[in-house]
């Protein structure tokens, strides 16, 4: 055996450190949760109002039939790619440094997917008839139309949500078992159920590792397909500047870009709040920073390819949209977006010294996410605002109700995440231990 | 230890070892006591790299995954092609059965079923397969390796195994008695 | 399967049909007088949006007269383009509906089933003609304006997409009459409300499968074109070019 | 929504059972399956009733679709000679007059100060007896201002006002009084000609808004369709001359803008070229006088004044002479100047020069017909006549005012001081079905039925090839406790008693109508019984001969001298001409309480639900005004504030404002919405016709604080760029 005794000796400390967030709660946490709950309540109120009075409470109007809700939908799906990408792709490539990051990112995936689903409901004109989308025959023996990209979307997101829930749950089983043995009260019962009789036998370990090995490549494939299909929603449409082949891969990369940015924020905040400096080290920020640099370049390349094609092709329908972005009604958000997601990350992340600076990386992550949100809006709104019949050209800006719902939903995501942190160890304990075991001694 | 004469009892011997202890010699000694591998189990806070026990695998998990995937493809074909044929409405000049659509939907349902089946199988495996009847012991996660041996209702054997483990360097040894049908 | 359901299925799906409804818009006749707009509102129970909603760009018109300015004073020209649902044979709006609220009838109509619609509005995005109109709120008529509502046409609730139907209720009743008399529908017997009202007779409606119908003749006109022909939507509305110097 | 249709059926089914309408109705009680596509629904059976549209004076024949006792839709009567089955937006919106939520539901008596309300509901007995009492008190001092009416109602009102020594004034702000005067002077007949547009191959129109509201827009629309594409191988060519690119002008092959008020000058220029180049077929006796009239001003001066290049004038003259059937029409803004009559006489003279009089594709008059019912002899009044009436009220020779569907307080500029009538009148009775601006000043309101609830008839003997004597019949039961104005006057006659009661022995207007028509129908067609013929006439919507001989006109072109237009307001303080034009949907404002018409986009600006100021973009630029800016328009007589819309087709020295908004009353859809541009107008008249020169006031425009986005159909109007066509197949 090549075990280093230190890992084994450290185990009680690791257990203590990583279960601490579950066991100790400060008043600031309650304050934080309270504030978020108020925002969520405001959002819920706004949505109720919108359902009662009509979807017209948004600023949507023809020909701009989609707006901030769909943009948010795309955005949150993008955020959900953080977990799958980091834990999936990095697991596949055996990147050891992933370990402290995976759980936190996967948790983001699940929360983001829940939120994503909400945006579909916000968006529906008759949300009380949402069940028409469920595949079962209606009274007239009619099923949903699977030729619609929206049904592809529904299928893909259902698959993705199911798969990523499974994917976060499986590695959690040993940690649930750990928590089951150390936490008392009502949570113990829940952990007992969730740990499904885990006792750390080699048979269980083998099954678990095998399952993770099988599911990991599958979920990476699902992840790529999901955001491709979200891209297809736009690419399949005849709308000028949507009808483009690059949308599927572009959406996937964009999703990873914003997802990594979001992980950067989460990593920084959790490390700070729960003093996880021993586990989340500068090294992790640096690695993520490098990845972010890669996605920045990749996304910029794709965006350039897309816009160049439009510019050179000079098809009037498409060029009208491009003009509105470059120097028309949407120029200000467009150039702001370009700075946020391409220029600033590029100019900062290329410096190795910068990548050693967690605060800076967190800020870049934040900027990228603000930029990516605007980018989602700019993908959706300007093309819709410039239909081929120029008589119908128009503009759009989200209404107050939309803002309240968007903020409320953001608060909901943060709230769910904050609550989850109290229930789920944000760093996978056994994987961390395993990582330490494999790690060369400093 | 409470004894109940009405039900059959099982004894489980559980020994805790320091992780540095070399376990194969201990296992051999136990095997010499006439206890097959399937009654032994090693508990650890981490997956151990080498399989020390020789236990048969009933169904490989990946096979279930593939079966799930195939079922999923069937579901996808039913959704994308079957439901369209049941009520063949023309939309936008697209064929009633559109091959790319069938492909996309089948891909997603294939993934869904494959992952779901894998998960269910895993969960069943973890929850029910080869239960030693023991609850997890918190001490394992604190950094020791556990070795549990089921000895049935043979109390004498339990004590001899217990001694054997102590001699082999176990830091602690327990004998637990479990009502087998409880 | 009940008989009723059987009939519905046959109506919506049967392969060959004896009619193919098409419209011709003669831009050389159209004067932009908008009689068609009011006719359509009256016939199809189109909601009154009111000033607030209208200023938000939410006024609903199944047919609208688009106006395009060309040139500067004094060489200014105006061109009118009546735009309604083009009832495309390869309608981009139809396949994107996840609940089959939009589908193509065997008679070439682009049908919208309001009760199925859940308001995802994808069809609205995907219509290059911006023909689809959405009910952002529940409709409202101050009493007793609702007494005017046409009982042959559903009133659409909030959250539902709607658009020109070629006055399907008139087609239906015209076909009933012809069927009772054991004949085909005569050319000009069925007129959608806009066509009926058009003073200059710029709108012509009929059966394209009838080689002698006016629509069949006019679609072959050298002045004929389709809106955004290059998109390959194969509209059922043919425009006849306005002649100019 | 799903349940709505069912409940509708239920409600309507019940009311249908109680309906006393003619014709059998099948009740429809099908439950409509929830998920059935609309194409599967078997519609209920509807009845169609022929009647006559009364939304404007054209008198189009209509068919009203009635289901379960409710009027559902109005369409044109296909056999009617005026509109041939077609109907304009306003005619179709008549339904929203019937079902208007702001209709008066019964007689009202004023309680507070005049003009401030409130009104108290009274019974008809109370209302009628008070009114008759007032007639007695103000014996010989009655006056009535009404919208133009024809037929039996016109003769009843004339009879009544005659007997009461009252004065009957029929007023309509777009009554084309100038045209009638000019035609009378040119052709010696009161009747307007039939402009045979359908058979013309070249149309030169001086401002006539014939596709919007001029004379009979639907019949012109029908003719226009034929003019363009109704004949094989022949496509009519159309030139419109006017300072603003109106809807009609936008249909022209060529729009020629000119300086406001110089249309007559341009006509003179064209005539000059025709005479100079020997392109007329005038008799030699006429030649001299025409030469005198048309050569008074040099072509160069004409070109400079009108801003139309000489070669364009020459070209128009040559095109006129080379066309087979050229036609010239004048009216609208061309007539709305102080020189309106002169302008139109010059245009008429041009028609004489090109030989359009009595020609196919030209101007035609029908043989004078003996109408089946009396034509109104009151005729139409110009604004001058109303001023005379105002004077009589001021002097006290008139003290009792009746109003019927006329809203002079809204349609007349305040500078005309017509509100003096309302100050001086001792008692004001209104028969209007709506509380419009003038009716809200009334002391007693005896609301009339809606036309769709009333009996009536309509006589039309000009501007169409054959006379149309149309009847109206009630298509629905009266919704409210209203009474038709005819019944009310007959009732009053009997209450007043004496000779008056004997002159009108009928008890209801329906009896009166039938007795009039009995005379006609038995005369025209004897063998069958009157009742049969009457029913047939009701079914057909009226009576009209299929052809009628033409009346030969010998034009008497007076030798006239061109007068330049006079404008109120000096050009340094008020640099811009003001042109208020009747809106397509709201017309002079009477459509403002119909939501369909409020929401009907103006075809050129696409504005809805409001008022705006149209400015030429270059003018706006020089004034530093941007689209959507709020501006104040000021004349010597008043000022208004509204937002600006850019209008490329407008003379740079001109602003245009749609009429029809700015009501102080008239129901929820009209009240307080937009501005009424007539407040800007000064008392400037065309002396010959006595009608107001609505284009004769100068204004200035200044930008003020604020600015709001106008509701528009065109969404791109929100952007400063104007729309351009893309991929419409070379439209």
Tab-separated table of C-alpha atoms in Angstrom, chain A residues 83-354:
chain	number	residue	atom	x	y	z
A	83	UNK	CA	-21.702	21.674	-13.244
A	84	UNK	CA	-21.898	19.228	-16.036
A	85	UNK	CA	-18.972	20.681	-17.843
A	86	UNK	CA	-16.686	20.843	-14.851
A	87	UNK	CA	-17.554	17.589	-13.261
A	88	UNK	CA	-18.332	15.743	-16.464
A	89	UNK	CA	-15.609	16.849	-18.793
A	90	UNK	CA	-12.999	17.168	-16.099
A	91	UNK	CA	-13.893	13.796	-14.682
A	92	UNK	CA	-13.603	12.295	-18.140
A	93	UNK	CA	-10.184	13.838	-18.578
A	94	UNK	CA	-9.143	12.853	-15.057
A	95	UNK	CA	-8.303	16.401	-14.103
A	96	UNK	CA	-7.508	16.022	-10.442
A	97	UNK	CA	-7.978	19.670	-9.581
A	98	UNK	CA	-11.685	19.420	-10.284
A	99	UNK	CA	-12.453	17.782	-6.953
A	100	UNK	CA	-13.297	20.756	-4.727
A	101	UNK	CA	-15.214	22.365	-7.535
A	102	UNK	CA	-17.481	19.646	-8.859
A	103	UNK	CA	-20.149	19.485	-6.164
A	104	UNK	CA	-20.586	23.216	-5.994
A	105	UNK	CA	-20.899	23.361	-9.754
A	106	UNK	CA	-23.287	20.443	-9.978
A	107	UNK	CA	-25.441	22.091	-7.359
A	108	UNK	CA	-25.545	25.126	-9.603
A	109	UNK	CA	-26.671	22.897	-12.424
A	110	UNK	CA	-29.624	21.558	-10.526
A	111	UNK	CA	-30.684	24.922	-9.137
A	112	UNK	CA	-30.266	26.575	-12.524
A	113	UNK	CA	-32.370	23.889	-14.183
A	114	UNK	CA	-35.184	24.368	-11.686
A	115	UNK	CA	-35.093	28.056	-12.399
A	116	UNK	CA	-34.925	27.461	-16.132
A	117	UNK	CA	-38.119	25.464	-16.003
A	118	UNK	CA	-39.797	28.356	-14.226
A	119	UNK	CA	-39.046	30.676	-17.118
A	120	UNK	CA	-40.915	28.435	-19.489
A	121	UNK	CA	-43.945	28.873	-17.277
A	122	UNK	CA	-43.515	32.625	-16.955
A	123	UNK	CA	-43.428	32.829	-20.700
A	124	UNK	CA	-46.544	30.849	-21.555
A	125	UNK	CA	-49.569	32.876	-22.565
A	126	UNK	CA	-51.872	30.390	-20.885
A	127	UNK	CA	-49.690	28.820	-18.256
A	128	UNK	CA	-52.684	27.063	-16.749
A	129	UNK	CA	-52.720	24.895	-19.848
A	130	UNK	CA	-49.056	23.929	-19.565
A	131	UNK	CA	-50.009	20.272	-19.431
A	132	UNK	CA	-50.795	20.384	-23.147
A	133	UNK	CA	-47.042	20.001	-23.559
A	134	UNK	CA	-46.923	16.696	-21.714
A	135	UNK	CA	-46.848	13.759	-24.094
A	136	UNK	CA	-50.162	12.068	-23.622
A	137	UNK	CA	-53.125	11.997	-26.003
A	138	UNK	CA	-55.826	14.565	-25.406
A	139	UNK	CA	-59.562	14.054	-25.677
A	140	UNK	CA	-59.263	14.285	-29.469
A	141	UNK	CA	-56.510	11.670	-29.436
A	142	UNK	CA	-53.933	14.208	-30.366
A	143	UNK	CA	-50.429	14.175	-28.929
A	144	UNK	CA	-48.010	17.060	-28.757
A	145	UNK	CA	-46.220	17.924	-31.952
A	146	UNK	CA	-42.733	16.520	-31.764
A	147	UNK	CA	-41.835	18.288	-34.977
A	148	UNK	CA	-41.663	21.473	-32.961
A	149	UNK	CA	-38.199	22.394	-31.700
A	150	UNK	CA	-39.917	23.329	-28.475
A	151	UNK	CA	-40.823	19.700	-27.936
A	152	UNK	CA	-37.223	18.755	-28.641
A	153	UNK	CA	-36.350	21.292	-26.052
A	154	UNK	CA	-38.850	19.957	-23.557
A	155	UNK	CA	-37.585	16.414	-24.060
A	156	UNK	CA	-33.965	17.448	-23.845
A	157	UNK	CA	-34.426	19.559	-20.762
A	158	UNK	CA	-36.385	16.839	-19.055
A	159	UNK	CA	-33.594	14.420	-19.844
A	160	UNK	CA	-30.988	16.879	-18.720
A	161	UNK	CA	-32.761	17.723	-15.482
A	162	UNK	CA	-33.257	14.061	-14.658
A	163	UNK	CA	-29.728	13.154	-15.599
A	164	UNK	CA	-28.088	15.962	-13.722
A	165	UNK	CA	-30.128	15.265	-10.625
A	166	UNK	CA	-28.930	11.688	-10.822
A	167	UNK	CA	-25.464	12.898	-11.516
A	168	UNK	CA	-25.284	15.055	-8.443
A	169	UNK	CA	-27.029	12.465	-6.307
A	170	UNK	CA	-24.811	9.474	-6.971
A	171	UNK	CA	-21.571	10.971	-5.613
A	172	UNK	CA	-23.583	12.393	-2.752
A	173	UNK	CA	-24.563	9.001	-1.366
A	174	UNK	CA	-21.387	8.454	0.674
A	175	UNK	CA	-21.557	12.055	1.879
A	176	UNK	CA	-25.162	11.611	2.896
A	177	UNK	CA	-24.095	8.570	4.821
A	178	UNK	CA	-21.411	10.613	6.509
A	179	UNK	CA	-23.953	13.300	7.387
A	180	UNK	CA	-26.441	10.686	8.537
A	181	UNK	CA	-23.981	9.516	11.167
A	182	UNK	CA	-23.061	12.957	12.373
A	183	UNK	CA	-26.119	15.153	12.181
A	184	UNK	CA	-29.115	14.810	14.411
A	185	UNK	CA	-32.684	15.958	14.270
A	186	UNK	CA	-35.103	15.691	11.369
A	187	UNK	CA	-32.330	15.936	8.866
A	188	UNK	CA	-30.963	12.609	10.063
A	189	UNK	CA	-34.076	10.852	8.815
A	190	UNK	CA	-33.805	12.515	5.466
A	191	UNK	CA	-30.131	11.652	5.192
A	192	UNK	CA	-30.922	8.077	6.146
A	193	UNK	CA	-33.311	7.801	3.272
A	194	UNK	CA	-31.001	9.507	0.890
A	195	UNK	CA	-27.990	7.422	1.889
A	196	UNK	CA	-29.904	4.272	0.910
A	197	UNK	CA	-28.021	2.107	3.329
A	198	UNK	CA	-24.537	3.180	2.402
A	199	UNK	CA	-21.935	1.710	4.631
A	200	UNK	CA	-18.843	1.997	2.546
A	201	UNK	CA	-18.465	-1.612	1.527
A	202	UNK	CA	-16.267	-2.341	-1.436
A	203	UNK	CA	-19.250	-3.657	-3.385
A	204	UNK	CA	-20.996	-0.333	-2.950
A	205	UNK	CA	-17.915	1.621	-3.874
A	206	UNK	CA	-17.470	-0.452	-6.974
A	207	UNK	CA	-21.077	-0.032	-8.068
A	208	UNK	CA	-20.935	3.672	-7.413
A	209	UNK	CA	-17.718	4.201	-9.275
A	210	UNK	CA	-18.946	2.129	-12.167
A	211	UNK	CA	-22.189	4.094	-12.348
A	212	UNK	CA	-20.340	7.389	-12.320
A	213	UNK	CA	-18.018	6.127	-15.012
A	214	UNK	CA	-20.940	5.130	-17.212
A	215	UNK	CA	-23.028	8.205	-16.655
A	216	UNK	CA	-20.260	10.774	-17.026
A	217	UNK	CA	-19.804	10.492	-20.797
A	218	UNK	CA	-23.543	10.182	-21.270
A	219	UNK	CA	-24.278	13.343	-19.401
A	220	UNK	CA	-21.633	15.235	-21.316
A	221	UNK	CA	-23.400	14.169	-24.488
A	222	UNK	CA	-26.726	15.235	-23.046
A	223	UNK	CA	-25.279	18.563	-22.029
A	224	UNK	CA	-24.037	19.244	-25.521
A	225	UNK	CA	-27.335	18.190	-27.042
A	226	UNK	CA	-29.387	20.294	-24.653
A	227	UNK	CA	-27.794	23.535	-25.462
A	228	UNK	CA	-27.609	22.635	-29.105
A	229	UNK	CA	-31.354	22.178	-29.065
A	230	UNK	CA	-31.802	25.485	-27.310
A	231	UNK	CA	-29.747	26.865	-30.166
A	232	UNK	CA	-31.971	24.995	-32.616
A	233	UNK	CA	-35.001	26.809	-31.198
A	234	UNK	CA	-33.528	29.856	-32.829
A	235	UNK	CA	-31.668	28.266	-35.694
A	236	UNK	CA	-34.772	26.463	-36.941
A	237	UNK	CA	-36.722	29.711	-37.139
A	238	UNK	CA	-36.861	31.776	-40.302
A	239	UNK	CA	-36.193	34.937	-38.343
A	240	UNK	CA	-33.384	36.960	-39.906
A	241	UNK	CA	-30.124	36.462	-37.997
A	242	UNK	CA	-31.508	33.451	-36.181
A	243	UNK	CA	-31.545	31.183	-39.160
A	244	UNK	CA	-27.931	30.175	-38.814
A	245	UNK	CA	-26.065	26.901	-38.468
A	246	UNK	CA	-23.615	28.209	-35.923
A	247	UNK	CA	-26.255	28.656	-33.275
A	248	UNK	CA	-26.036	25.173	-31.790
A	249	UNK	CA	-22.282	25.075	-31.118
A	250	UNK	CA	-22.265	28.749	-30.293
A	251	UNK	CA	-24.898	28.249	-27.638
A	252	UNK	CA	-22.977	25.344	-26.124
A	253	UNK	CA	-19.788	27.335	-25.823
A	254	UNK	CA	-21.666	30.386	-24.599
A	255	UNK	CA	-23.300	28.276	-21.939
A	256	UNK	CA	-19.998	26.951	-20.718
A	257	UNK	CA	-18.605	30.466	-20.744
A	258	UNK	CA	-21.285	31.840	-18.474
A	259	UNK	CA	-21.362	28.646	-16.423
A	260	UNK	CA	-17.652	28.900	-15.668
A	261	UNK	CA	-18.112	32.523	-14.752
A	262	UNK	CA	-20.846	31.562	-12.362
A	263	UNK	CA	-18.699	28.829	-10.801
A	264	UNK	CA	-15.985	31.389	-10.280
A	265	UNK	CA	-18.405	33.525	-8.294
A	266	UNK	CA	-19.761	30.609	-6.304
A	267	UNK	CA	-16.314	29.296	-5.564
A	268	UNK	CA	-15.109	32.624	-4.302
A	269	UNK	CA	-18.164	33.320	-2.168
A	270	UNK	CA	-18.336	29.889	-0.586
A	271	UNK	CA	-14.638	29.844	0.131
A	272	UNK	CA	-14.912	33.199	1.793
A	273	UNK	CA	-18.052	32.453	3.790
A	274	UNK	CA	-17.118	28.961	4.939
A	275	UNK	CA	-13.352	29.440	5.213
A	276	UNK	CA	-12.565	26.698	2.798
A	277	UNK	CA	-9.146	28.053	1.921
A	278	UNK	CA	-7.561	24.720	2.625
A	279	UNK	CA	-9.692	23.047	0.029
A	280	UNK	CA	-10.341	25.739	-2.538
A	281	UNK	CA	-6.959	27.078	-3.322
A	282	UNK	CA	-5.632	29.674	-5.697
A	283	UNK	CA	-4.633	26.819	-7.925
A	284	UNK	CA	-8.307	26.119	-8.577
A	285	UNK	CA	-9.052	29.679	-9.497
A	286	UNK	CA	-6.121	29.693	-11.802
A	287	UNK	CA	-7.206	26.548	-13.574
A	288	UNK	CA	-10.722	27.857	-13.974
A	289	UNK	CA	-9.308	31.134	-15.212
A	290	UNK	CA	-7.433	29.301	-17.929
A	291	UNK	CA	-10.574	27.457	-18.949
A	292	UNK	CA	-12.424	30.719	-19.029
A	293	UNK	CA	-9.785	32.162	-21.286
A	294	UNK	CA	-10.268	29.252	-23.627
A	295	UNK	CA	-14.044	29.703	-23.752
A	296	UNK	CA	-13.613	33.443	-24.237
A	297	UNK	CA	-11.466	32.860	-27.281
A	298	UNK	CA	-13.701	30.118	-28.612
A	299	UNK	CA	-16.840	32.156	-28.203
A	300	UNK	CA	-15.267	35.246	-29.705
A	301	UNK	CA	-14.135	33.190	-32.655
A	302	UNK	CA	-17.641	31.842	-33.230
A	303	UNK	CA	-19.272	35.215	-32.794
A	304	UNK	CA	-16.863	36.721	-35.223
A	305	UNK	CA	-17.506	33.945	-37.730
A	306	UNK	CA	-21.238	34.533	-37.396
A	307	UNK	CA	-21.132	38.288	-37.727
A	308	UNK	CA	-18.565	38.203	-40.493
A	309	UNK	CA	-20.777	35.925	-42.530
A	310	UNK	CA	-23.712	38.284	-42.123
A	311	UNK	CA	-21.626	41.340	-42.901
A	312	UNK	CA	-20.050	39.920	-46.007
A	313	UNK	CA	-23.222	38.248	-47.264
A	314	UNK	CA	-25.078	41.549	-47.011
A	315	UNK	CA	-28.486	39.925	-47.170
A	316	UNK	CA	-30.746	42.886	-46.339
A	317	UNK	CA	-32.826	41.054	-43.726
A	318	UNK	CA	-29.776	40.010	-41.776
A	319	UNK	CA	-27.820	43.174	-42.287
A	320	UNK	CA	-30.674	45.186	-40.794
A	321	UNK	CA	-30.242	43.285	-37.553
A	322	UNK	CA	-26.495	43.687	-37.619
A	323	UNK	CA	-26.778	47.410	-38.212
A	324	UNK	CA	-29.082	47.798	-35.281
A	325	UNK	CA	-26.475	46.057	-33.159
A	326	UNK	CA	-23.363	47.745	-34.435
A	327	UNK	CA	-24.623	51.300	-34.521
A	328	UNK	CA	-28.390	51.274	-34.292
A	329	UNK	CA	-30.869	51.123	-31.481
A	330	UNK	CA	-29.024	48.303	-29.725
A	331	UNK	CA	-25.477	49.612	-30.118
A	332	UNK	CA	-24.987	50.578	-26.485
A	333	UNK	CA	-25.922	47.207	-25.013
A	334	UNK	CA	-24.105	45.485	-27.856
A	335	UNK	CA	-20.755	47.124	-27.261
A	336	UNK	CA	-21.197	46.813	-23.535
A	337	UNK	CA	-21.828	43.119	-24.029
A	338	UNK	CA	-18.775	42.774	-26.263
A	339	UNK	CA	-16.630	44.382	-23.587
A	340	UNK	CA	-18.079	42.202	-20.876
A	341	UNK	CA	-17.760	38.822	-22.448
A	342	UNK	CA	-14.813	39.195	-24.785
A	343	UNK	CA	-12.646	42.208	-24.188
A	344	UNK	CA	-12.448	42.362	-20.419
A	345	UNK	CA	-11.957	38.604	-19.881
A	346	UNK	CA	-9.348	38.517	-22.595
A	347	UNK	CA	-7.410	41.495	-21.345
A	348	UNK	CA	-7.366	40.256	-17.766
A	349	UNK	CA	-7.142	36.499	-17.996
A	350	UNK	CA	-4.142	36.457	-20.300
A	351	UNK	CA	-2.014	37.722	-17.417
A	352	UNK	CA	-0.766	34.802	-15.325
A	353	UNK	CA	-0.559	37.111	-12.351
A	354	UNK	CA	-4.201	38.025	-12.717
